[in-house]
JSON list of C-alpha atoms in Angstrom, two decimals:
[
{"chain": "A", "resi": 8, "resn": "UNK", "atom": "CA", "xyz": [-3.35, 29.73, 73.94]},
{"chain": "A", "resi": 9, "resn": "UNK", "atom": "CA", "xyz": [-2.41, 26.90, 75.97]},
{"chain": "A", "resi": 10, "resn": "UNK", "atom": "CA", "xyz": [-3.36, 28.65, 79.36]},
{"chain": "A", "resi": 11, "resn": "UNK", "atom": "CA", "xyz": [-7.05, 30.17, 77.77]},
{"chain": "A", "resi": 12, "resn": "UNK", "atom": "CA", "xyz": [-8.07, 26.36, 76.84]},
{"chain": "A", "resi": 13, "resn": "UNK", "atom": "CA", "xyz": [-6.89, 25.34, 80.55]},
{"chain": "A", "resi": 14, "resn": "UNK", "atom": "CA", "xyz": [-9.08, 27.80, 81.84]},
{"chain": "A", "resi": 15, "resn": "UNK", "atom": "CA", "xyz": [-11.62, 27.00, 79.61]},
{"chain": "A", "resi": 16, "resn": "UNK", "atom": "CA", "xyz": [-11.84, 23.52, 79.62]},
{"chain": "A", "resi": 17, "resn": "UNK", "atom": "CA", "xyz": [-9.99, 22.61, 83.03]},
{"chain": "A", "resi": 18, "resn": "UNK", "atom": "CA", "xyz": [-7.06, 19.85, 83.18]},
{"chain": "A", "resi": 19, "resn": "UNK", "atom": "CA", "xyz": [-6.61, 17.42, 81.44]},
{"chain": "A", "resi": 20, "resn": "UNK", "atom": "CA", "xyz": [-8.73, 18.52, 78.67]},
{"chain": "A", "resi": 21, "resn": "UNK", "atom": "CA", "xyz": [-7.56, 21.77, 78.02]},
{"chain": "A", "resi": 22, "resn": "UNK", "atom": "CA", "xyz": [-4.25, 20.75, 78.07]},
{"chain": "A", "resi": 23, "resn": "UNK", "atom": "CA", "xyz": [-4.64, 17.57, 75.99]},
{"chain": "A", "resi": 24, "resn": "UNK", "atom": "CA", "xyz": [-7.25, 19.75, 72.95]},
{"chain": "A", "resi": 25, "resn": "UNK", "atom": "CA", "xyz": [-4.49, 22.43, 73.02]},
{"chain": "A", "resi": 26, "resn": "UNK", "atom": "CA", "xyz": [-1.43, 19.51, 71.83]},
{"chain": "A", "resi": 27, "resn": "UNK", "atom": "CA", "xyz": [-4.12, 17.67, 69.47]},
{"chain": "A", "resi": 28, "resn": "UNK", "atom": "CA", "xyz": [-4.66, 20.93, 67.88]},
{"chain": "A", "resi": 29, "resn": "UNK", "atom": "CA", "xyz": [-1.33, 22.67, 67.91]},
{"chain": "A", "resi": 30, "resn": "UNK", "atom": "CA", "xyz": [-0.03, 18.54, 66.37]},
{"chain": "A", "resi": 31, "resn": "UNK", "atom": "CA", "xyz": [-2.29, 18.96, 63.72]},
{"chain": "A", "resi": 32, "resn": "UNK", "atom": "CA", "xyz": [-0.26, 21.78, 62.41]},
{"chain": "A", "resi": 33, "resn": "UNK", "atom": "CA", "xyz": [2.10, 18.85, 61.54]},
{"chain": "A", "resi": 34, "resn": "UNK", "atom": "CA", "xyz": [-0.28, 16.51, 59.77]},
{"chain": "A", "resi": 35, "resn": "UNK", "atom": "CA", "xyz": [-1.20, 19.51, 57.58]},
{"chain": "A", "resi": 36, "resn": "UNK", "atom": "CA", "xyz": [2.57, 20.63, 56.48]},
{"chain": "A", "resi": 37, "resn": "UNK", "atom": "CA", "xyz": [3.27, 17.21, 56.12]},
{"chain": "A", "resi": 38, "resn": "UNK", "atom": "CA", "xyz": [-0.07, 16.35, 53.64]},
{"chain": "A", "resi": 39, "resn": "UNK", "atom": "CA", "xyz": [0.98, 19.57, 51.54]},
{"chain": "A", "resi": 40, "resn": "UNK", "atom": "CA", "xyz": [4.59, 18.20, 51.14]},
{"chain": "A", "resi": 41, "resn": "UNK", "atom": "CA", "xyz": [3.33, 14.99, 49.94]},
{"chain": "A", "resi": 42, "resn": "UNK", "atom": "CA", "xyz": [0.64, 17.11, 47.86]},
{"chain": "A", "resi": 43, "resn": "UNK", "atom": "CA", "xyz": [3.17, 19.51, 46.36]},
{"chain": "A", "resi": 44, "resn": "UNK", "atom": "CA", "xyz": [5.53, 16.70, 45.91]},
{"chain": "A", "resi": 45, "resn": "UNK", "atom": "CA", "xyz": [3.36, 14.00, 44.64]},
{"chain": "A", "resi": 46, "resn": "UNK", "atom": "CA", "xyz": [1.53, 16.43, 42.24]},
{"chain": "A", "resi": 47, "resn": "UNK", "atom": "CA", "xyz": [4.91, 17.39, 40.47]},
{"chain": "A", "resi": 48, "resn": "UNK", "atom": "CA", "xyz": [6.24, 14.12, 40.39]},
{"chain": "A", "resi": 49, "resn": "UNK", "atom": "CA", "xyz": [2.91, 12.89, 39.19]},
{"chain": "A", "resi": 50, "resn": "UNK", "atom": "CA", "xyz": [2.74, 15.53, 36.13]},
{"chain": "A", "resi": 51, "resn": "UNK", "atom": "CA", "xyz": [5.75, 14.60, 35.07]},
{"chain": "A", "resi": 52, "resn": "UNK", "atom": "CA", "xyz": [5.01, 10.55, 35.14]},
{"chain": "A", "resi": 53, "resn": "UNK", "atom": "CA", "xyz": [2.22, 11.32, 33.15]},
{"chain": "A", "resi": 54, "resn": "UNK", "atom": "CA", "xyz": [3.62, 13.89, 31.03]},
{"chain": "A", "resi": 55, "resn": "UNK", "atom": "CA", "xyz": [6.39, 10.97, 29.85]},
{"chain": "A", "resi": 56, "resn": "UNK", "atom": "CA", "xyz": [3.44, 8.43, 29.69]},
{"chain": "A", "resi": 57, "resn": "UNK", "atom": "CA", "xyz": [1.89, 10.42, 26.82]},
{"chain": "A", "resi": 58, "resn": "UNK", "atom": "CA", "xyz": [5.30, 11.06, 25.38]},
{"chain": "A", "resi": 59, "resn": "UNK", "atom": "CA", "xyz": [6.04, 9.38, 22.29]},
{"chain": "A", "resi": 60, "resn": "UNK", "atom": "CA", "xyz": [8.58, 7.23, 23.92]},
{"chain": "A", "resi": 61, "resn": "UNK", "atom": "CA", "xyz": [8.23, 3.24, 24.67]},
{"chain": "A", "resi": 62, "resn": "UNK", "atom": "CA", "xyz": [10.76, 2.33, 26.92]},
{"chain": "A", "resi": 63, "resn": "UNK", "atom": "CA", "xyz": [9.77, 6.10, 28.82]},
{"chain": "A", "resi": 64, "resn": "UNK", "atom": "CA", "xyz": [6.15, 4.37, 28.84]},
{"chain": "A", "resi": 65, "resn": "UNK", "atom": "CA", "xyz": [7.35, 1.00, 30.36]},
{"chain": "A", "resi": 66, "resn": "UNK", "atom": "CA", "xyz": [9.35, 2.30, 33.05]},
{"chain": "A", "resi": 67, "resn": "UNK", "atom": "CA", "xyz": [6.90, 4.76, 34.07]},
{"chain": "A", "resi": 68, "resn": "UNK", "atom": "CA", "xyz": [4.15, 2.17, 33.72]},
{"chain": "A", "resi": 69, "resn": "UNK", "atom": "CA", "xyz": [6.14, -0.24, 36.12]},
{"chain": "A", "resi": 70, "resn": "UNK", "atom": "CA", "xyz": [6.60, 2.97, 38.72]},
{"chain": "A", "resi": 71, "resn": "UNK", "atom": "CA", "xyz": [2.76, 3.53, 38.86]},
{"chain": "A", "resi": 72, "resn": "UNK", "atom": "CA", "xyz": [1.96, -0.57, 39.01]},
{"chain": "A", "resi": 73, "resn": "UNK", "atom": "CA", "xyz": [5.29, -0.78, 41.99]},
{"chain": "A", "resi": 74, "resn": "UNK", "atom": "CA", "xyz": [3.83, 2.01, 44.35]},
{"chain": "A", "resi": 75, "resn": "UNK", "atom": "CA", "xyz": [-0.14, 1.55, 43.84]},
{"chain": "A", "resi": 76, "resn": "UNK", "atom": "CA", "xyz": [0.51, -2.27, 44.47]},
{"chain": "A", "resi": 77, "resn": "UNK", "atom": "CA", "xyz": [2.93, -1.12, 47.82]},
{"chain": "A", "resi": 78, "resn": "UNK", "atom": "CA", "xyz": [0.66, -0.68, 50.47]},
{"chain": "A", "resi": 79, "resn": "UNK", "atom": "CA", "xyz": [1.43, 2.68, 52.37]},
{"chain": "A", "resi": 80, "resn": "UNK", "atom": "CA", "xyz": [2.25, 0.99, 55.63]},
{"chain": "A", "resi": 81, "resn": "UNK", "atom": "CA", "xyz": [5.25, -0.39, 54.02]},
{"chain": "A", "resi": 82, "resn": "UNK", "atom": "CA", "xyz": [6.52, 2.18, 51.86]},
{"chain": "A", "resi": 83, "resn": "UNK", "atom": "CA", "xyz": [6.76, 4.05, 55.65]},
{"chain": "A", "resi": 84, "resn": "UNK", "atom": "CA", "xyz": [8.46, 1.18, 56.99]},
{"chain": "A", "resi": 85, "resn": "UNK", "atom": "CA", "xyz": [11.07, 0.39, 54.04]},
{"chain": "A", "resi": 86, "resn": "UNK", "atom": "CA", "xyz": [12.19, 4.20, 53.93]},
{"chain": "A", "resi": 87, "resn": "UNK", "atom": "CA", "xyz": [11.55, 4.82, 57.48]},
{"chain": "A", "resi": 88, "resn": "UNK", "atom": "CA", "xyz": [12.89, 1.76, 59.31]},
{"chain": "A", "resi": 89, "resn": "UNK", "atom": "CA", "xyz": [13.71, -1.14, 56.42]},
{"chain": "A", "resi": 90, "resn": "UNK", "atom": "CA", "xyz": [16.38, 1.17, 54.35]},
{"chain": "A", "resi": 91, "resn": "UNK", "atom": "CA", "xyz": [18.04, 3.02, 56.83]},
{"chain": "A", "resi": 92, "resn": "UNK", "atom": "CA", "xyz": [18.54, -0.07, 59.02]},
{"chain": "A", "resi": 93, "resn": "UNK", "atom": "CA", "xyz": [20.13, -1.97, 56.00]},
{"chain": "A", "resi": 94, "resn": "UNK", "atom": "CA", "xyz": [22.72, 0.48, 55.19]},
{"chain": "A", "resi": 95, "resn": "UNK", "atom": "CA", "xyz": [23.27, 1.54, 58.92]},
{"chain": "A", "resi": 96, "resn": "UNK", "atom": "CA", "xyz": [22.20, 5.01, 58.61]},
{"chain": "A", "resi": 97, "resn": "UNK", "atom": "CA", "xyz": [19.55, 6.98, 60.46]},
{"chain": "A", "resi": 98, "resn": "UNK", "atom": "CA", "xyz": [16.82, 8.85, 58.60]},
{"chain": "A", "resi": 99, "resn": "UNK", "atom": "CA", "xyz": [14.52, 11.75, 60.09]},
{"chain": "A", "resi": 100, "resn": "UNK", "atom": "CA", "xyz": [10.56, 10.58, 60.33]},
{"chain": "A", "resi": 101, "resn": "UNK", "atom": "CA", "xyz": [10.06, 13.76, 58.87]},
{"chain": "A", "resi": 102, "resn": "UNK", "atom": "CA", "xyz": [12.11, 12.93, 55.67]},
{"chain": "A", "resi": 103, "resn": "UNK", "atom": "CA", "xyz": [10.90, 9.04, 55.60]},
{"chain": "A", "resi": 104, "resn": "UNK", "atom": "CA", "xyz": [7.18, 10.17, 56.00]},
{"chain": "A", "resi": 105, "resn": "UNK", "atom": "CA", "xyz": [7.39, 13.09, 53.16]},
{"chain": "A", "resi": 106, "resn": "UNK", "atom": "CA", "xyz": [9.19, 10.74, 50.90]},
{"chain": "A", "resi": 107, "resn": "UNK", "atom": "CA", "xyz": [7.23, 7.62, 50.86]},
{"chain": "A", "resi": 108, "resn": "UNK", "atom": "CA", "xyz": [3.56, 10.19, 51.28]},
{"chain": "A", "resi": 109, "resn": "UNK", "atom": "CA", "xyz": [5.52, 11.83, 47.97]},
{"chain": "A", "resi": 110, "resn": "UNK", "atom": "CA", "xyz": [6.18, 8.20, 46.22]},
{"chain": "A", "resi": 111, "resn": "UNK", "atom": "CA", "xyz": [2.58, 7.08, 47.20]},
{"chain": "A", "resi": 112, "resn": "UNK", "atom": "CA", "xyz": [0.91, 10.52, 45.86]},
{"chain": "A", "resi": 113, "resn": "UNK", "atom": "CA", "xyz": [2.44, 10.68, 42.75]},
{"chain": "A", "resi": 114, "resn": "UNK", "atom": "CA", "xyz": [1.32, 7.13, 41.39]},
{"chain": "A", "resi": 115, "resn": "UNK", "atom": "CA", "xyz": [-1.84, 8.13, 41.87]},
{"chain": "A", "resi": 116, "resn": "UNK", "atom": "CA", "xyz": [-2.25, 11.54, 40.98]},
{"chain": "A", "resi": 117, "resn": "UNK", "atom": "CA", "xyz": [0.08, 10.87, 37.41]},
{"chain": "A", "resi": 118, "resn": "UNK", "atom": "CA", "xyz": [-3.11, 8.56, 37.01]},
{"chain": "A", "resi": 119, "resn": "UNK", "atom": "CA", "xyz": [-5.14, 11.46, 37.46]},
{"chain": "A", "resi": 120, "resn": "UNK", "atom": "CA", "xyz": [-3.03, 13.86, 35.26]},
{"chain": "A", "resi": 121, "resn": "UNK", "atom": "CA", "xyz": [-3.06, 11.05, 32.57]},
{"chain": "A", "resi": 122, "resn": "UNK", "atom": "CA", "xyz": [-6.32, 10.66, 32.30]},
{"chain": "A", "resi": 123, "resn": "UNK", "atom": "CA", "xyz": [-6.51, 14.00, 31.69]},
{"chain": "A", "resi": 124, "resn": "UNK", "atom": "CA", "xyz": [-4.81, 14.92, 28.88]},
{"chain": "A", "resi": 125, "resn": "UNK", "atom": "CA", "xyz": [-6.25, 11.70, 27.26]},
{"chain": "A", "resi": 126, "resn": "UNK", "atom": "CA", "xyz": [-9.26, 12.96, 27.31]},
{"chain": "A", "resi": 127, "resn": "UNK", "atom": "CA", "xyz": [-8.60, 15.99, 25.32]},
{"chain": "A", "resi": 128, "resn": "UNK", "atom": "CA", "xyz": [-10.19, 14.70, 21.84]},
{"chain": "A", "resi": 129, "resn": "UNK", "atom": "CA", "xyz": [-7.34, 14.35, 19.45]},
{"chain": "A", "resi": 130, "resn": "UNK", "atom": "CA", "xyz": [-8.16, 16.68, 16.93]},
{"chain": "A", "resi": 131, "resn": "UNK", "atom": "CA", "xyz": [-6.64, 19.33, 19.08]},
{"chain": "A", "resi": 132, "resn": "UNK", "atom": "CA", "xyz": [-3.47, 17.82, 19.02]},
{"chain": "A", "resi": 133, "resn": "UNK", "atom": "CA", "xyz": [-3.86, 16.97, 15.06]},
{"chain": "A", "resi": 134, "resn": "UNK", "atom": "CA", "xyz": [-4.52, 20.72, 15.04]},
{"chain": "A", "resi": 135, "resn": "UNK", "atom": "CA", "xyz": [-1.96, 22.20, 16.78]},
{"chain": "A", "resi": 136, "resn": "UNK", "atom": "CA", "xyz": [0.71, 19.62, 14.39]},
{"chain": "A", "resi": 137, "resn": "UNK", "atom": "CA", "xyz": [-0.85, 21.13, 11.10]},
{"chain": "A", "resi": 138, "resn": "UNK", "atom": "CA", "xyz": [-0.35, 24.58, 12.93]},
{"chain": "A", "resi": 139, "resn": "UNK", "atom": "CA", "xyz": [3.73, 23.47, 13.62]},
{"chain": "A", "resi": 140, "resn": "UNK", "atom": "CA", "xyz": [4.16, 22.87, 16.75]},
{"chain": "A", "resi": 141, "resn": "UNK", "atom": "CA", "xyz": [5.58, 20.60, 18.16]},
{"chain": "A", "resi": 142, "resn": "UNK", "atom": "CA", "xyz": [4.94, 17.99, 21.06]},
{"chain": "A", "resi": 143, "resn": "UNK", "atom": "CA", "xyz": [5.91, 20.02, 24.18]},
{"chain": "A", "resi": 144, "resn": "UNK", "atom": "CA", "xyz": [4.67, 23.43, 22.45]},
{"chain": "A", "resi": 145, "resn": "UNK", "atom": "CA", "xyz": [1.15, 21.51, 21.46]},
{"chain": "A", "resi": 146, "resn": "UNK", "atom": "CA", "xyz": [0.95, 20.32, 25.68]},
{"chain": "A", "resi": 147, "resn": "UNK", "atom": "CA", "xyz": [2.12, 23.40, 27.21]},
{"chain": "A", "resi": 148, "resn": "UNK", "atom": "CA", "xyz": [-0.20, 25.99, 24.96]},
{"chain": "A", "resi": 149, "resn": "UNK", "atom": "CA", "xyz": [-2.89, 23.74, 23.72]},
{"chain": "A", "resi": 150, "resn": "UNK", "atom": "CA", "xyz": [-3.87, 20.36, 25.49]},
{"chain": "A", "resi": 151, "resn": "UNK", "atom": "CA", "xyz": [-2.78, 21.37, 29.72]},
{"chain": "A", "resi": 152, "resn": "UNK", "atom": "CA", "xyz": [-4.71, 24.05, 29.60]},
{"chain": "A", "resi": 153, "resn": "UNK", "atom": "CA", "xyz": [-7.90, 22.31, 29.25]},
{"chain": "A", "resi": 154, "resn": "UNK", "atom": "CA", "xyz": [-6.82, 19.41, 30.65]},
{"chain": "A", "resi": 155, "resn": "UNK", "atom": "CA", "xyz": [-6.01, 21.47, 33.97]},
{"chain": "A", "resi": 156, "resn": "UNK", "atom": "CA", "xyz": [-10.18, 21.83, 34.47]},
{"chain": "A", "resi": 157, "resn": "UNK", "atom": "CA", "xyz": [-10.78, 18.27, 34.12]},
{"chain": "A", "resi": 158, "resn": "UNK", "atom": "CA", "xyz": [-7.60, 16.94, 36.09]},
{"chain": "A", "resi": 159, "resn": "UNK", "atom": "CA", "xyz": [-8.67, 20.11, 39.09]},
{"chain": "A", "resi": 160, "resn": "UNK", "atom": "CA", "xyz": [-11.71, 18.63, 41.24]},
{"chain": "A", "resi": 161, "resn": "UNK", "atom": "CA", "xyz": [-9.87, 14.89, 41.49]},
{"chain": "A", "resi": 162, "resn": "UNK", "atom": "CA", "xyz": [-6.92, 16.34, 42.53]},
{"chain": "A", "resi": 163, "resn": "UNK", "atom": "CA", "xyz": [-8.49, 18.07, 44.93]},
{"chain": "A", "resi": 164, "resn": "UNK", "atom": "CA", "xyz": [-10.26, 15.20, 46.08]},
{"chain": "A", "resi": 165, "resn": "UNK", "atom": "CA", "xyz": [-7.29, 12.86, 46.43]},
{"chain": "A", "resi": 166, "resn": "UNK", "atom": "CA", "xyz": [-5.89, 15.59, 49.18]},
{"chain": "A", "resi": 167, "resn": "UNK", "atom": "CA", "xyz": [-8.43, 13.90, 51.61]},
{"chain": "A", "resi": 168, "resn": "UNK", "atom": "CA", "xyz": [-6.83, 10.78, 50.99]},
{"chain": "A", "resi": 169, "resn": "UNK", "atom": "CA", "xyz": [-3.28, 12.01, 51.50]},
{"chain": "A", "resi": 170, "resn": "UNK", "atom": "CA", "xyz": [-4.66, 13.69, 55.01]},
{"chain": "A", "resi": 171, "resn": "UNK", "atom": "CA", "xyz": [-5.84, 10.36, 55.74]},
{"chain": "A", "resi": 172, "resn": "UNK", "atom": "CA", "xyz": [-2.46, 8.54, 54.81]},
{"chain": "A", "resi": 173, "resn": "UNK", "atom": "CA", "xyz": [-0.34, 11.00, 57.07]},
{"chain": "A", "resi": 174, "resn": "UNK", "atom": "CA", "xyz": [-2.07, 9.19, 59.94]},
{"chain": "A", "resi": 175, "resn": "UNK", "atom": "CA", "xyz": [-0.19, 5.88, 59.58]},
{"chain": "A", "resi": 176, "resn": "UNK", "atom": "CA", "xyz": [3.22, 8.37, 60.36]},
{"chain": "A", "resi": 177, "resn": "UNK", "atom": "CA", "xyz": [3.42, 7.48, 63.69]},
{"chain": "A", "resi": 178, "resn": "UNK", "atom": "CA", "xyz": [4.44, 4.13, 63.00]},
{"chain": "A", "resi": 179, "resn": "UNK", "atom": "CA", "xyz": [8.31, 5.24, 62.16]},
{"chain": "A", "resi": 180, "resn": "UNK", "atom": "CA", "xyz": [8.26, 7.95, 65.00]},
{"chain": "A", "resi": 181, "resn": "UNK", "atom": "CA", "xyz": [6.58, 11.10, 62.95]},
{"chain": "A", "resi": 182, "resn": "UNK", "atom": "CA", "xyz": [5.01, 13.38, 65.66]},
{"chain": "A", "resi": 183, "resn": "UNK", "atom": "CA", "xyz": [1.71, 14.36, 64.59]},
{"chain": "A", "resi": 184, "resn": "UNK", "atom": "CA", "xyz": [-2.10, 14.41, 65.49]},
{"chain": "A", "resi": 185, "resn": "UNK", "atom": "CA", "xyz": [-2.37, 10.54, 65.13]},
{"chain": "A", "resi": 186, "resn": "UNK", "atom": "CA", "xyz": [0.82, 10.16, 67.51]},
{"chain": "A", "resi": 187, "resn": "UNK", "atom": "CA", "xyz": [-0.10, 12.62, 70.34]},
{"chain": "A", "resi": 188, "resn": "UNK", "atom": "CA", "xyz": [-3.62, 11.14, 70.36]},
{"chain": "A", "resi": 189, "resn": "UNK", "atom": "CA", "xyz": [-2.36, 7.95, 70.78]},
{"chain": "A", "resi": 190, "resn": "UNK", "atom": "CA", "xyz": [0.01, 8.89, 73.76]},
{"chain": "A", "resi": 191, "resn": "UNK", "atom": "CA", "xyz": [-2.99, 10.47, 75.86]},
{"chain": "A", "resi": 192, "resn": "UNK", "atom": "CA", "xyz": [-5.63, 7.26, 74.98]},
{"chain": "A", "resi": 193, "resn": "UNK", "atom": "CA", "xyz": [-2.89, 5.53, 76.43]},
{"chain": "A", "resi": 194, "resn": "UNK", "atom": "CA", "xyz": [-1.73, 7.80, 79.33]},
{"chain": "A", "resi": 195, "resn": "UNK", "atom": "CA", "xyz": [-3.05, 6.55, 82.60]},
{"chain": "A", "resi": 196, "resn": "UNK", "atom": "CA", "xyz": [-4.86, 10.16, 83.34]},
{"chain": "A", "resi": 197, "resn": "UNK", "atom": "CA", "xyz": [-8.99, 10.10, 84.24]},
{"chain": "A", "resi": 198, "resn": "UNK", "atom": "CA", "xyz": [-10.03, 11.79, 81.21]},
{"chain": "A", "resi": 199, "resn": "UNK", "atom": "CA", "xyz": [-7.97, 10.79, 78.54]},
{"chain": "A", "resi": 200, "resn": "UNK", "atom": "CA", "xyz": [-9.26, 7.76, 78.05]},
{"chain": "A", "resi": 201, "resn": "UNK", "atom": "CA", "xyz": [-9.48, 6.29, 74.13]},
{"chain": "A", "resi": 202, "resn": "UNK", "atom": "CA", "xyz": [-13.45, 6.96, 73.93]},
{"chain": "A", "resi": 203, "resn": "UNK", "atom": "CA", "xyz": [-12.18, 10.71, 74.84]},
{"chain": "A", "resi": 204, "resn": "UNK", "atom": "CA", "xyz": [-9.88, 10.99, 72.67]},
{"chain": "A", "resi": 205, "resn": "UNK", "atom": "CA", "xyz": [-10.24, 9.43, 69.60]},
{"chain": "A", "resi": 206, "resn": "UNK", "atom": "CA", "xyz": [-13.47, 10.90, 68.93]},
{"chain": "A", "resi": 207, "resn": "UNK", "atom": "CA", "xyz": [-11.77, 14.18, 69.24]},
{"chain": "A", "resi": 208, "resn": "UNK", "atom": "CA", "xyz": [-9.10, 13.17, 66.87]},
{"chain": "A", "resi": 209, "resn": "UNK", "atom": "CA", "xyz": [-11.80, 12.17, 64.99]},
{"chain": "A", "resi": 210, "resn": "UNK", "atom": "CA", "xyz": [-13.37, 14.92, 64.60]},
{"chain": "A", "resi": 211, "resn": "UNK", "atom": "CA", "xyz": [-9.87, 17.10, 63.97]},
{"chain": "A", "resi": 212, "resn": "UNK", "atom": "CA", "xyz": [-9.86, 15.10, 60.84]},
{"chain": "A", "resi": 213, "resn": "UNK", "atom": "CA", "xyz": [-13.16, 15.35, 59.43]},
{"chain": "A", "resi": 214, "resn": "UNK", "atom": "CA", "xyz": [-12.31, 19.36, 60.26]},
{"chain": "A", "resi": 215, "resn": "UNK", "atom": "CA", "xyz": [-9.42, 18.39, 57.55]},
{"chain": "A", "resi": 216, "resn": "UNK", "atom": "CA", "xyz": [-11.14, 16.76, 55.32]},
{"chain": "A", "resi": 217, "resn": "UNK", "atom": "CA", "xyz": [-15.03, 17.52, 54.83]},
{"chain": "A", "resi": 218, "resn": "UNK", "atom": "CA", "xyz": [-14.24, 21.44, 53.35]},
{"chain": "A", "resi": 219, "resn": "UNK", "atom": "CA", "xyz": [-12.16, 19.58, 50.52]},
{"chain": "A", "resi": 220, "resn": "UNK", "atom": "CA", "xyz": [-14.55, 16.79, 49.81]},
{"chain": "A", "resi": 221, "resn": "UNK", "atom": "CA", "xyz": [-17.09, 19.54, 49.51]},
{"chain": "A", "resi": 222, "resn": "UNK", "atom": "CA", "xyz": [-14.93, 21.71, 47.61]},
{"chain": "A", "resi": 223, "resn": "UNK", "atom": "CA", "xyz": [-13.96, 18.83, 45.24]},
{"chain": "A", "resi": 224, "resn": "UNK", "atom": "CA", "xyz": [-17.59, 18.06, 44.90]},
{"chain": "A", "resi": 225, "resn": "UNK", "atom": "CA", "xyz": [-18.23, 21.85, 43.73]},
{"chain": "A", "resi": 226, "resn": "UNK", "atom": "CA", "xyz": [-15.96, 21.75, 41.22]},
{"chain": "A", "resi": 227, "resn": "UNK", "atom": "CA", "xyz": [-17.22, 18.43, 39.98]},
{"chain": "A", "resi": 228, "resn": "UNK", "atom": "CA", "xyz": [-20.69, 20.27, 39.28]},
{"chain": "A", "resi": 229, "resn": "UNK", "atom": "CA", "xyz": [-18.23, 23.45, 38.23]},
{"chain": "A", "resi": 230, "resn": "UNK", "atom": "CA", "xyz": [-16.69, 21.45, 35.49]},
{"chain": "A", "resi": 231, "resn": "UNK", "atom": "CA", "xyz": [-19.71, 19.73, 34.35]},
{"chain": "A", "resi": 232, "resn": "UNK", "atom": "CA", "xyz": [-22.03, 22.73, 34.13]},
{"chain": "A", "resi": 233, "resn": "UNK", "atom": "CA", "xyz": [-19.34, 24.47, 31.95]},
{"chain": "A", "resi": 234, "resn": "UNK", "atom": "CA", "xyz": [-19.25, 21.61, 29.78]},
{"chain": "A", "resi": 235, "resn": "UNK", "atom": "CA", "xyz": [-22.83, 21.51, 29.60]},
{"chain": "A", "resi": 236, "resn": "UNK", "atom": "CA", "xyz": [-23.28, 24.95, 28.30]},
{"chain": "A", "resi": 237, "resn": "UNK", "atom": "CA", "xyz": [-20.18, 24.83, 26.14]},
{"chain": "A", "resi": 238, "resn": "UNK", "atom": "CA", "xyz": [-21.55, 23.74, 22.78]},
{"chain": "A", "resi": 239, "resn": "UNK", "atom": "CA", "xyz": [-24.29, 26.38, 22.96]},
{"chain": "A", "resi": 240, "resn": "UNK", "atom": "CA", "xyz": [-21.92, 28.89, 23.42]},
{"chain": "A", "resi": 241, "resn": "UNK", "atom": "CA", "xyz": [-19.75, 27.86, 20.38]},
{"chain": "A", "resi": 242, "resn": "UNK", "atom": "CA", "xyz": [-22.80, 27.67, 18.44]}
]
């Protein structure tokens, strides 16, 4: 691969397309780390803040407030450099990036999941009580089913915003798309100079990102269509 884009594009730029591209690989396992991650630890932040438990409500309350209020920048610097620093340890990039990505994502997306299963009317749960069941029965058969459909196209959407966050990486030493970019803008080689470059990075991420916006969008129109059509159908 590396050789065809050489002899397509000539040096440098074959040469420097081929490591944006083949870095990217990088951004995209990390994003779906933080996704997976974030998305799991999320549910279950929100699945507690709907619990009938107080103090389970205030700690997960001051979680959410701690890492939406934490700029990303320094949650990659405190587990990347800050932490390990303190305690005289060394920490992979790859484990500092995928945690704090993981810690960011899940404050939000528990918001997401939250709001969610709130909006399920409460007769359903009333319903499913008079029926017997009890609180994790009434979410698992009853209220996160539905709630899955409205939670689906934000979820989706916040993935552009995770692919966006992996970018700040390179500041602890992650090797990624944003990092080898940055190497050639500032590699004294005609060619790779930043208005080269960064466009093409540029354009690498909107490659990323626009098919999920979209995608997110569709299911926006998805989800409201269905909703639109639901009473006459239950009629």
């Amino acid at each position: 691969m590396r050789d065809l884009m050489i002899e397509i594009f000539g040096r440098p730029h074959g040469i420097v397309l081929y490591q944006l591209l083949d870095a990217t690989q990088f951004t995209i396992y990390l994003s779906l780390i933080a996704f997976v991650g974030g998305g799991l630890l999320g549910a279950l932040i929100a699945l507690i803040r709907i619990a009938p438990n107080t103090w389970g409500k205030r700690i997960t309350i001051a979680y959410i407030w701690l890492f939406q209020s934490t700029p990303l920048l320094m949650l990659l610097f405190l587990t990347g450099l800050g932490v390990p620093r303190l305690f005289g340890m060394n920490i992979d990039p790859w484990y500092a990036a995928s945690i704090s990505l993981t810690l960011y994502s899940s404050a939000y997306m528990s918001d997401v999941w939250r709001g969610a299963l709130e909006a399920i009317p409460r007769g359903q749960w009333e319903g499913a009580s008079a029926l017997g069941l009890r609180f994790l029965p009434t979410l698992r058969l009853v209220v996160a089913p539905q709630a899955l459909g409205i939670a689906l196209a934000p979820t989706v959407g916040f993935m552009v915003q995770i692919i966006k966050g992996t970018s700040l990486a390179y500041i602890i030493g992650f090797t990624d798309l944003m990092t080898i970019g940055k190497r050639w803008a500032n590699a004294p080689v005609p060619g790779t100079e930043p208005y080269i470059i960064f466009p093409l990075m540029a354009l690498i991420y909107f490659s990323l990102c626009f098919p999920l916006s979209l995608y997110s969008r569709h299911l926006e129109r998805r989800m409201g269509t269905i909703k639109t059509l639901q009473p006459v159908a239950t009629a």
